[in-house]
Amino acid sequence: MKTFLFILKILRWILGVFCLLISLGLFIEQSFAASVVMLVFSIFLVPLTGDFISSKVMKINPDGTYAIVKAINYSHLHTILPTYEQNVFNRQKPLSDKQKIRLGRKIYYHTLCAAISDFNLTQNETHTLNEIKVYFNLSEQQMLLEKKRISEKTVKNLIQNCYADHVLTDSENQQITNIATFLQFPLDKTEAIKNKIAFSLFNRLLEEKISDKRLSPMEETELKQATRNLKIDHQSIKTFISERKIKSLHRESYCGVLIMVFSRLFTTLL
């Protein structure tokens, strides 16, 4: 899906620039009406301007409900629903059931974003989110859709934050699991992200240690400790040193050193 979106973005850039050049040519030929039409096409096709305009259009709220959501301070949990009720009370036109559900989802989303911003959910924050769910009678599916909007990005940022010091503690590992579970983000995908970041750090350290194609006892000890600090398990190591990986590294003249490194690591870890 990400590859498709990337290709689509490239195509938009190509078509956008192409339309812009056509617009310029029509302008030179003094076909002003056609030039303006092509210019508008190019503006909407180019991701930089098209996405910006789309985001602004999405915020257009002809029924006036956007002001209700914007007026709420989501960092003050105890004022969220009272502020909403006061704004609805001051509103001249009553809200329809559809509008209430839409507002409820937006309020749930903004409250969730504020609560999860520090990667730590307190009991008060969880309680407030549940209150919003009950108040607006939100379904599990509706809440899941709001969680999906931030789940992957939040989990990835949390993991990167935990690995910032190149050490993943047990408490940090549990924190990652708790956040992923609450956001209903698949744990297998969470593990995949962890492994990707951990092996990226490990590979960087490994390249540094074997840059001279030698491995001292101290460097070997540091590599062993790195696998523990990064919480790299045995199965992941087997995957990491797949036959294809060994062959690719062989072309870089590191094969002999790497086989020695990993054989020693396996002797210790397995």
PDB file of C-alpha atoms in Angstrom:
ATOM      1  CA  MET A   1       0.000   0.000   0.000  1.00  0.00           C
ATOM      2  CA  LYS A   2       2.817   2.408   0.890  1.00  0.00           C
ATOM      3  CA  THR A   3       4.552   1.614  -2.413  1.00  0.00           C
ATOM      4  CA  PHE A   4       1.339   2.318  -4.327  1.00  0.00           C
ATOM      5  CA  LEU A   5       0.877   5.662  -2.537  1.00  0.00           C
ATOM      6  CA  PHE A   6       4.509   6.573  -3.264  1.00  0.00           C
ATOM      7  CA  ILE A   7       4.086   5.768  -6.966  1.00  0.00           C
ATOM      8  CA  LEU A   8       0.827   7.734  -7.009  1.00  0.00           C
ATOM      9  CA  LYS A   9       2.605  10.723  -5.476  1.00  0.00           C
ATOM     10  CA  ILE A  10       5.330  10.580  -8.134  1.00  0.00           C
ATOM     11  CA  LEU A  11       2.696  10.435 -10.884  1.00  0.00           C
ATOM     12  CA  ARG A  12       0.934  13.445  -9.385  1.00  0.00           C
ATOM     13  CA  TRP A  13       4.189  15.410  -9.460  1.00  0.00           C
ATOM     14  CA  ILE A  14       4.826  14.435 -13.087  1.00  0.00           C
ATOM     15  CA  LEU A  15       1.296  15.277 -14.249  1.00  0.00           C
ATOM     16  CA  GLY A  16       1.245  18.463 -12.181  1.00  0.00           C
ATOM     17  CA  VAL A  17       4.482  19.763 -13.688  1.00  0.00           C
ATOM     18  CA  PHE A  18       3.296  18.711 -17.138  1.00  0.00           C
ATOM     19  CA  CYS A  19       0.046  20.667 -16.730  1.00  0.00           C
ATOM     20  CA  LEU A  20       2.006  23.644 -15.419  1.00  0.00           C
ATOM     21  CA  LEU A  21       4.186  23.666 -18.544  1.00  0.00           C
ATOM     22  CA  ILE A  22       1.091  23.425 -20.754  1.00  0.00           C
ATOM     23  CA  SER A  23      -0.440  26.327 -18.829  1.00  0.00           C
ATOM     24  CA  LEU A  24       2.695  28.384 -19.423  1.00  0.00           C
ATOM     25  CA  GLY A  25       2.632  27.560 -23.139  1.00  0.00           C
ATOM     26  CA  LEU A  26      -1.040  28.526 -23.439  1.00  0.00           C
ATOM     27  CA  PHE A  27      -0.337  31.767 -21.591  1.00  0.00           C
ATOM     28  CA  ILE A  28       2.439  32.631 -24.067  1.00  0.00           C
ATOM     29  CA  GLU A  29      -0.002  31.937 -26.906  1.00  0.00           C
ATOM     30  CA  GLN A  30      -2.473  34.265 -25.114  1.00  0.00           C
ATOM     31  CA  SER A  31      -5.048  31.493 -24.571  1.00  0.00           C
ATOM     32  CA  PHE A  32      -5.734  32.866 -21.104  1.00  0.00           C
ATOM     33  CA  ALA A  33      -8.896  30.895 -20.249  1.00  0.00           C
ATOM     34  CA  ALA A  34      -7.313  27.547 -21.143  1.00  0.00           C
ATOM     35  CA  SER A  35      -4.129  28.600 -19.367  1.00  0.00           C
ATOM     36  CA  VAL A  36      -6.019  29.285 -16.138  1.00  0.00           C
ATOM     37  CA  VAL A  37      -7.815  25.916 -16.349  1.00  0.00           C
ATOM     38  CA  MET A  38      -4.528  24.034 -16.763  1.00  0.00           C
ATOM     39  CA  LEU A  39      -2.962  26.078 -13.958  1.00  0.00           C
ATOM     40  CA  VAL A  40      -5.791  25.040 -11.607  1.00  0.00           C
ATOM     41  CA  PHE A  41      -5.292  21.404 -12.648  1.00  0.00           C
ATOM     42  CA  SER A  42      -1.570  21.636 -11.931  1.00  0.00           C
ATOM     43  CA  ILE A  43      -2.168  23.222  -8.505  1.00  0.00           C
ATOM     44  CA  PHE A  44      -4.459  20.368  -7.439  1.00  0.00           C
ATOM     45  CA  LEU A  45      -2.269  17.645  -8.946  1.00  0.00           C
ATOM     46  CA  VAL A  46       1.018  18.683  -7.331  1.00  0.00           C
ATOM     47  CA  PRO A  47       1.050  17.064  -3.840  1.00  0.00           C
ATOM     48  CA  LEU A  48       2.588  20.096  -2.133  1.00  0.00           C
ATOM     49  CA  THR A  49      -0.231  22.475  -3.052  1.00  0.00           C
ATOM     50  CA  GLY A  50      -3.005  19.923  -3.627  1.00  0.00           C
ATOM     51  CA  ASP A  51      -2.680  18.322  -0.182  1.00  0.00           C
ATOM     52  CA  PHE A  52      -2.519  21.740   1.482  1.00  0.00           C
ATOM     53  CA  ILE A  53      -5.711  22.904  -0.219  1.00  0.00           C
ATOM     54  CA  SER A  54      -7.446  19.591   0.538  1.00  0.00           C
ATOM     55  CA  SER A  55      -6.594  19.856   4.229  1.00  0.00           C
ATOM     56  CA  LYS A  56      -8.013  23.377   4.353  1.00  0.00           C
ATOM     57  CA  VAL A  57     -11.173  22.333   2.532  1.00  0.00           C
ATOM     58  CA  MET A  58     -11.668  19.449   4.968  1.00  0.00           C
ATOM     59  CA  LYS A  59     -11.727  21.947   7.816  1.00  0.00           C
ATOM     60  CA  ILE A  60     -14.537  23.937   6.252  1.00  0.00           C
ATOM     61  CA  ASN A  61     -17.498  23.374   8.528  1.00  0.00           C
ATOM     62  CA  PRO A  62     -20.667  24.996   7.171  1.00  0.00           C
ATOM     63  CA  ASP A  63     -22.830  23.780  10.073  1.00  0.00           C
ATOM     64  CA  GLY A  64     -20.612  25.535  12.646  1.00  0.00           C
ATOM     65  CA  THR A  65     -19.782  22.413  14.700  1.00  0.00           C
ATOM     66  CA  TYR A  66     -16.029  22.810  14.180  1.00  0.00           C
ATOM     67  CA  ALA A  67     -16.059  25.777  16.588  1.00  0.00           C
ATOM     68  CA  ILE A  68     -17.398  23.488  19.321  1.00  0.00           C
ATOM     69  CA  VAL A  69     -14.480  21.081  18.953  1.00  0.00           C
ATOM     70  CA  LYS A  70     -11.904  23.851  18.675  1.00  0.00           C
ATOM     71  CA  ALA A  71     -13.096  25.612  21.852  1.00  0.00           C
ATOM     72  CA  ILE A  72     -12.305  22.613  24.073  1.00  0.00           C
ATOM     73  CA  ASN A  73      -9.043  22.440  26.032  1.00  0.00           C
ATOM     74  CA  TYR A  74      -8.126  18.763  25.801  1.00  0.00           C
ATOM     75  CA  SER A  75      -5.320  18.985  28.351  1.00  0.00           C
ATOM     76  CA  HIS A  76      -7.909  19.722  31.074  1.00  0.00           C
ATOM     77  CA  LEU A  77      -9.739  16.422  31.265  1.00  0.00           C
ATOM     78  CA  HIS A  78     -12.432  17.528  33.722  1.00  0.00           C
ATOM     79  CA  THR A  79     -13.541  20.424  31.470  1.00  0.00           C
ATOM     80  CA  ILE A  80     -13.945  18.560  28.152  1.00  0.00           C
ATOM     81  CA  LEU A  81     -17.575  17.435  28.445  1.00  0.00           C
ATOM     82  CA  PRO A  82     -18.759  20.489  30.464  1.00  0.00           C
ATOM     83  CA  THR A  83     -17.255  22.799  27.809  1.00  0.00           C
ATOM     84  CA  TYR A  84     -18.938  20.804  25.071  1.00  0.00           C
ATOM     85  CA  GLU A  85     -22.304  20.973  26.850  1.00  0.00           C
ATOM     86  CA  GLN A  86     -21.966  24.724  27.395  1.00  0.00           C
ATOM     87  CA  ASN A  87     -21.120  25.345  23.732  1.00  0.00           C
ATOM     88  CA  VAL A  88     -24.053  23.204  22.598  1.00  0.00           C
ATOM     89  CA  PHE A  89     -26.342  25.059  25.017  1.00  0.00           C
ATOM     90  CA  ASN A  90     -25.227  28.433  23.596  1.00  0.00           C
ATOM     91  CA  ARG A  91     -25.802  27.224  20.064  1.00  0.00           C
ATOM     92  CA  GLN A  92     -29.012  28.515  18.503  1.00  0.00           C
ATOM     93  CA  LYS A  93     -29.651  25.505  16.296  1.00  0.00           C
ATOM     94  CA  PRO A  94     -29.917  22.093  18.008  1.00  0.00           C
ATOM     95  CA  LEU A  95     -27.592  19.309  16.934  1.00  0.00           C
ATOM     96  CA  SER A  96     -28.835  16.309  15.006  1.00  0.00           C
ATOM     97  CA  ASP A  97     -27.967  12.782  16.148  1.00  0.00           C
ATOM     98  CA  LYS A  98     -25.575  12.483  13.214  1.00  0.00           C
ATOM     99  CA  GLN A  99     -23.801  15.695  14.201  1.00  0.00           C
ATOM    100  CA  LYS A 100     -23.506  14.527  17.817  1.00  0.00           C
ATOM    101  CA  ILE A 101     -21.858  11.274  16.746  1.00  0.00           C
ATOM    102  CA  ARG A 102     -19.470  13.139  14.452  1.00  0.00           C
ATOM    103  CA  LEU A 103     -18.579  15.573  17.239  1.00  0.00           C
ATOM    104  CA  GLY A 104     -18.181  12.707  19.689  1.00  0.00           C
ATOM    105  CA  ARG A 105     -15.666  10.999  17.427  1.00  0.00           C
ATOM    106  CA  LYS A 106     -13.706  14.217  16.960  1.00  0.00           C
ATOM    107  CA  ILE A 107     -13.667  14.918  20.697  1.00  0.00           C
ATOM    108  CA  TYR A 108     -12.589  11.330  21.393  1.00  0.00           C
ATOM    109  CA  TYR A 109      -9.803  11.633  18.822  1.00  0.00           C
ATOM    110  CA  HIS A 110      -8.456  14.942  20.141  1.00  0.00           C
ATOM    111  CA  THR A 111      -8.639  13.702  23.745  1.00  0.00           C
ATOM    112  CA  LEU A 112      -6.818  10.516  22.731  1.00  0.00           C
ATOM    113  CA  CYS A 113      -4.075  12.510  20.975  1.00  0.00           C
ATOM    114  CA  ALA A 114      -3.563  14.696  24.043  1.00  0.00           C
ATOM    115  CA  ALA A 115      -3.573  11.719  26.396  1.00  0.00           C
ATOM    116  CA  ILE A 116      -1.153   9.620  24.360  1.00  0.00           C
ATOM    117  CA  SER A 117       1.256  12.447  23.533  1.00  0.00           C
ATOM    118  CA  ASP A 118       3.547  11.530  26.464  1.00  0.00           C
ATOM    119  CA  PHE A 119       3.270   7.786  25.689  1.00  0.00           C
ATOM    120  CA  ASN A 120       1.707   7.185  29.070  1.00  0.00           C
ATOM    121  CA  LEU A 121      -1.993   6.714  29.805  1.00  0.00           C
ATOM    122  CA  THR A 122      -3.104   7.537  33.331  1.00  0.00           C
ATOM    123  CA  GLN A 123      -6.249   6.226  35.000  1.00  0.00           C
ATOM    124  CA  ASN A 124      -7.844   9.673  34.706  1.00  0.00           C
ATOM    125  CA  GLU A 125      -7.134   9.796  30.975  1.00  0.00           C
ATOM    126  CA  THR A 126      -8.528   6.295  30.443  1.00  0.00           C
ATOM    127  CA  HIS A 127     -11.573   7.175  32.532  1.00  0.00           C
ATOM    128  CA  THR A 128     -12.199  10.377  30.554  1.00  0.00           C
ATOM    129  CA  LEU A 129     -11.942   8.522  27.231  1.00  0.00           C
ATOM    130  CA  ASN A 130     -14.444   5.985  28.494  1.00  0.00           C
ATOM    131  CA  GLU A 131     -16.766   8.797  29.656  1.00  0.00           C
ATOM    132  CA  ILE A 132     -16.667  10.325  26.159  1.00  0.00           C
ATOM    133  CA  LYS A 133     -17.451   6.918  24.655  1.00  0.00           C
ATOM    134  CA  VAL A 134     -20.487   6.454  26.911  1.00  0.00           C
ATOM    135  CA  TYR A 135     -21.666  10.071  26.632  1.00  0.00           C
ATOM    136  CA  PHE A 136     -21.752   9.997  22.833  1.00  0.00           C
ATOM    137  CA  ASN A 137     -22.668   6.301  22.656  1.00  0.00           C
ATOM    138  CA  LEU A 138     -19.703   5.535  20.432  1.00  0.00           C
ATOM    139  CA  SER A 139     -19.341   1.989  19.141  1.00  0.00           C
ATOM    140  CA  GLU A 140     -16.168  -0.092  19.401  1.00  0.00           C
ATOM    141  CA  GLN A 141     -15.732   0.216  15.630  1.00  0.00           C
ATOM    142  CA  GLN A 142     -15.973   4.012  15.755  1.00  0.00           C
ATOM    143  CA  MET A 143     -13.334   4.184  18.501  1.00  0.00           C
ATOM    144  CA  LEU A 144     -11.117   1.757  16.611  1.00  0.00           C
ATOM    145  CA  LEU A 145     -11.243   3.992  13.529  1.00  0.00           C
ATOM    146  CA  GLU A 146     -10.089   6.963  15.608  1.00  0.00           C
ATOM    147  CA  LYS A 147      -7.313   4.921  17.211  1.00  0.00           C
ATOM    148  CA  LYS A 148      -6.124   3.703  13.819  1.00  0.00           C
ATOM    149  CA  ARG A 149      -5.465   7.276  12.766  1.00  0.00           C
ATOM    150  CA  ILE A 150      -2.581   7.556  15.241  1.00  0.00           C
ATOM    151  CA  SER A 151      -1.771   3.981  16.314  1.00  0.00           C
ATOM    152  CA  GLU A 152       1.116   3.134  13.975  1.00  0.00           C
ATOM    153  CA  LYS A 153       2.770   6.541  14.224  1.00  0.00           C
ATOM    154  CA  THR A 154       2.430   6.575  18.027  1.00  0.00           C
ATOM    155  CA  VAL A 155       3.826   3.064  18.487  1.00  0.00           C
ATOM    156  CA  LYS A 156       6.738   3.769  16.143  1.00  0.00           C
ATOM    157  CA  ASN A 157       7.586   7.058  17.868  1.00  0.00           C
ATOM    158  CA  LEU A 158       7.404   5.383  21.275  1.00  0.00           C
ATOM    159  CA  ILE A 159       9.756   2.581  20.201  1.00  0.00           C
ATOM    160  CA  GLN A 160      12.207   5.081  18.715  1.00  0.00           C
ATOM    161  CA  ASN A 161      12.046   7.060  21.954  1.00  0.00           C
ATOM    162  CA  CYS A 162      12.732   3.932  24.037  1.00  0.00           C
ATOM    163  CA  TYR A 163      15.698   2.985  21.848  1.00  0.00           C
ATOM    164  CA  ALA A 164      17.180   6.488  21.949  1.00  0.00           C
ATOM    165  CA  ASP A 165      19.822   5.378  24.468  1.00  0.00           C
ATOM    166  CA  HIS A 166      20.373   2.041  22.638  1.00  0.00           C
ATOM    167  CA  VAL A 167      18.872   0.184  25.605  1.00  0.00           C
ATOM    168  CA  LEU A 168      15.358  -1.255  25.884  1.00  0.00           C
ATOM    169  CA  THR A 169      14.476  -1.906  29.511  1.00  0.00           C
ATOM    170  CA  ASP A 170      11.803  -4.338  30.689  1.00  0.00           C
ATOM    171  CA  SER A 171       9.603  -1.451  31.827  1.00  0.00           C
ATOM    172  CA  GLU A 172       9.951   0.258  28.414  1.00  0.00           C
ATOM    173  CA  ASN A 173       9.155  -3.005  26.669  1.00  0.00           C
ATOM    174  CA  GLN A 174       6.015  -3.359  28.781  1.00  0.00           C
ATOM    175  CA  GLN A 175       5.093   0.265  28.082  1.00  0.00           C
ATOM    176  CA  ILE A 176       5.268  -0.407  24.345  1.00  0.00           C
ATOM    177  CA  THR A 177       3.031  -3.453  24.719  1.00  0.00           C
ATOM    178  CA  ASN A 178       0.521  -1.537  26.848  1.00  0.00           C
ATOM    179  CA  ILE A 179       0.246   1.379  24.396  1.00  0.00           C
ATOM    180  CA  ALA A 180      -0.008  -0.936  21.390  1.00  0.00           C
ATOM    181  CA  THR A 181      -2.710  -3.001  23.124  1.00  0.00           C
ATOM    182  CA  PHE A 182      -4.727   0.069  24.094  1.00  0.00           C
ATOM    183  CA  LEU A 183      -4.536   1.465  20.559  1.00  0.00           C
ATOM    184  CA  GLN A 184      -5.442  -2.010  19.246  1.00  0.00           C
ATOM    185  CA  PHE A 185      -2.320  -2.010  17.100  1.00  0.00           C
ATOM    186  CA  PRO A 186      -1.322  -5.601  16.172  1.00  0.00           C
ATOM    187  CA  LEU A 187       1.423  -6.916  18.456  1.00  0.00           C
ATOM    188  CA  ASP A 188       3.105  -8.753  15.578  1.00  0.00           C
ATOM    189  CA  LYS A 189       3.486  -5.441  13.744  1.00  0.00           C
ATOM    190  CA  THR A 190       4.757  -3.879  16.975  1.00  0.00           C
ATOM    191  CA  GLU A 191       7.440  -6.569  17.210  1.00  0.00           C
ATOM    192  CA  ALA A 192       8.338  -6.034  13.556  1.00  0.00           C
ATOM    193  CA  ILE A 193       8.896  -2.310  14.175  1.00  0.00           C
ATOM    194  CA  LYS A 194      10.963  -3.076  17.284  1.00  0.00           C
ATOM    195  CA  ASN A 195      13.132  -5.554  15.388  1.00  0.00           C
ATOM    196  CA  LYS A 196      13.637  -3.153  12.498  1.00  0.00           C
ATOM    197  CA  ILE A 197      14.824  -0.358  14.783  1.00  0.00           C
ATOM    198  CA  ALA A 198      16.869  -2.692  17.007  1.00  0.00           C
ATOM    199  CA  PHE A 199      18.664  -4.308  14.083  1.00  0.00           C
ATOM    200  CA  SER A 200      19.281  -0.925  12.512  1.00  0.00           C
ATOM    201  CA  LEU A 201      21.107   0.127  15.683  1.00  0.00           C
ATOM    202  CA  PHE A 202      22.870  -3.239  15.976  1.00  0.00           C
ATOM    203  CA  ASN A 203      23.954  -3.180  12.339  1.00  0.00           C
ATOM    204  CA  ARG A 204      25.379   0.299  12.802  1.00  0.00           C
ATOM    205  CA  LEU A 205      27.388  -0.900  15.802  1.00  0.00           C
ATOM    206  CA  LEU A 206      28.450  -4.060  13.960  1.00  0.00           C
ATOM    207  CA  GLU A 207      29.732  -2.134  10.935  1.00  0.00           C
ATOM    208  CA  GLU A 208      31.701   0.089  13.287  1.00  0.00           C
ATOM    209  CA  LYS A 209      33.293  -2.873  15.083  1.00  0.00           C
ATOM    210  CA  ILE A 210      34.285  -4.796  11.955  1.00  0.00           C
ATOM    211  CA  SER A 211      35.298  -1.815   9.843  1.00  0.00           C
ATOM    212  CA  ASP A 212      38.912  -2.935  10.180  1.00  0.00           C
ATOM    213  CA  LYS A 213      37.909  -6.609   9.553  1.00  0.00           C
ATOM    214  CA  ARG A 214      39.088  -7.498  13.026  1.00  0.00           C
ATOM    215  CA  LEU A 215      37.255  -8.130  16.267  1.00  0.00           C
ATOM    216  CA  SER A 216      38.921  -7.678  19.628  1.00  0.00           C
ATOM    217  CA  PRO A 217      37.648  -9.489  22.767  1.00  0.00           C
ATOM    218  CA  MET A 218      36.345  -6.186  24.113  1.00  0.00           C
ATOM    219  CA  GLU A 219      34.437  -5.475  20.886  1.00  0.00           C
ATOM    220  CA  GLU A 220      33.012  -8.979  20.947  1.00  0.00           C
ATOM    221  CA  THR A 221      31.800  -8.416  24.522  1.00  0.00           C
ATOM    222  CA  GLU A 222      30.237  -5.104  23.490  1.00  0.00           C
ATOM    223  CA  LEU A 223      28.345  -6.808  20.642  1.00  0.00           C
ATOM    224  CA  LYS A 224      27.040  -9.501  22.977  1.00  0.00           C
ATOM    225  CA  GLN A 225      25.907  -6.841  25.444  1.00  0.00           C
ATOM    226  CA  ALA A 226      24.256  -4.893  22.603  1.00  0.00           C
ATOM    227  CA  THR A 227      22.038  -7.886  21.746  1.00  0.00           C
ATOM    228  CA  ARG A 228      20.893  -7.969  25.377  1.00  0.00           C
ATOM    229  CA  ASN A 229      20.381  -4.212  25.616  1.00  0.00           C
ATOM    230  CA  LEU A 230      18.414  -4.100  22.362  1.00  0.00           C
ATOM    231  CA  LYS A 231      16.328  -7.147  23.337  1.00  0.00           C
ATOM    232  CA  ILE A 232      17.288  -9.004  20.162  1.00  0.00           C
ATOM    233  CA  ASP A 233      16.056 -12.574  20.594  1.00  0.00           C
ATOM    234  CA  HIS A 234      17.599 -15.749  19.205  1.00  0.00           C
ATOM    235  CA  GLN A 235      15.026 -16.274  16.480  1.00  0.00           C
ATOM    236  CA  SER A 236      15.464 -12.722  15.260  1.00  0.00           C
ATOM    237  CA  ILE A 237      19.210 -13.206  15.021  1.00  0.00           C
ATOM    238  CA  LYS A 238      18.670 -16.306  12.881  1.00  0.00           C
ATOM    239  CA  THR A 239      16.445 -14.266  10.603  1.00  0.00           C
ATOM    240  CA  PHE A 240      18.920 -11.414  10.556  1.00  0.00           C
ATOM    241  CA  ILE A 241      21.811 -13.599   9.390  1.00  0.00           C
ATOM    242  CA  SER A 242      19.861 -15.351   6.669  1.00  0.00           C
ATOM    243  CA  GLU A 243      21.741 -16.952   3.781  1.00  0.00           C
ATOM    244  CA  ARG A 244      20.843 -14.030   1.533  1.00  0.00           C
ATOM    245  CA  LYS A 245      22.312 -11.586   4.064  1.00  0.00           C
ATOM    246  CA  ILE A 246      25.536 -13.564   4.295  1.00  0.00           C
ATOM    247  CA  LYS A 247      25.847 -13.624   0.500  1.00  0.00           C
ATOM    248  CA  SER A 248      25.276  -9.882   0.231  1.00  0.00           C
ATOM    249  CA  LEU A 249      27.884  -9.230   2.890  1.00  0.00           C
ATOM    250  CA  HIS A 250      30.284 -11.609   1.176  1.00  0.00           C
ATOM    251  CA  ARG A 251      30.331  -9.258  -1.801  1.00  0.00           C
ATOM    252  CA  GLU A 252      31.498  -6.552   0.612  1.00  0.00           C
ATOM    253  CA  SER A 253      34.377  -8.767   1.845  1.00  0.00           C
ATOM    254  CA  TYR A 254      32.944  -8.979   5.370  1.00  0.00           C
ATOM    255  CA  CYS A 255      31.754 -12.582   5.190  1.00  0.00           C
ATOM    256  CA  GLY A 256      34.626 -14.228   7.041  1.00  0.00           C
ATOM    257  CA  VAL A 257      34.558 -11.712   9.863  1.00  0.00           C
ATOM    258  CA  LEU A 258      30.761 -11.845  10.166  1.00  0.00           C
ATOM    259  CA  ILE A 259      30.660 -15.628  10.320  1.00  0.00           C
ATOM    260  CA  MET A 260      33.163 -15.478  13.162  1.00  0.00           C
ATOM    261  CA  VAL A 261      31.182 -12.735  14.923  1.00  0.00           C
ATOM    262  CA  PHE A 262      27.846 -14.478  14.704  1.00  0.00           C
ATOM    263  CA  SER A 263      29.226 -17.922  15.519  1.00  0.00           C
ATOM    264  CA  ARG A 264      30.564 -16.482  18.754  1.00  0.00           C
ATOM    265  CA  LEU A 265      27.301 -14.704  19.444  1.00  0.00           C
ATOM    266  CA  PHE A 266      25.361 -17.910  18.863  1.00  0.00           C
ATOM    267  CA  THR A 267      27.661 -19.823  21.189  1.00  0.00           C
ATOM    268  CA  THR A 268      26.816 -17.352  23.945  1.00  0.00           C
ATOM    269  CA  LEU A 269      23.155 -16.710  23.221  1.00  0.00           C
ATOM    270  CA  LEU A 270      21.746 -20.058  22.081  1.00  0.00           C
TER     271      LEU A 270
END
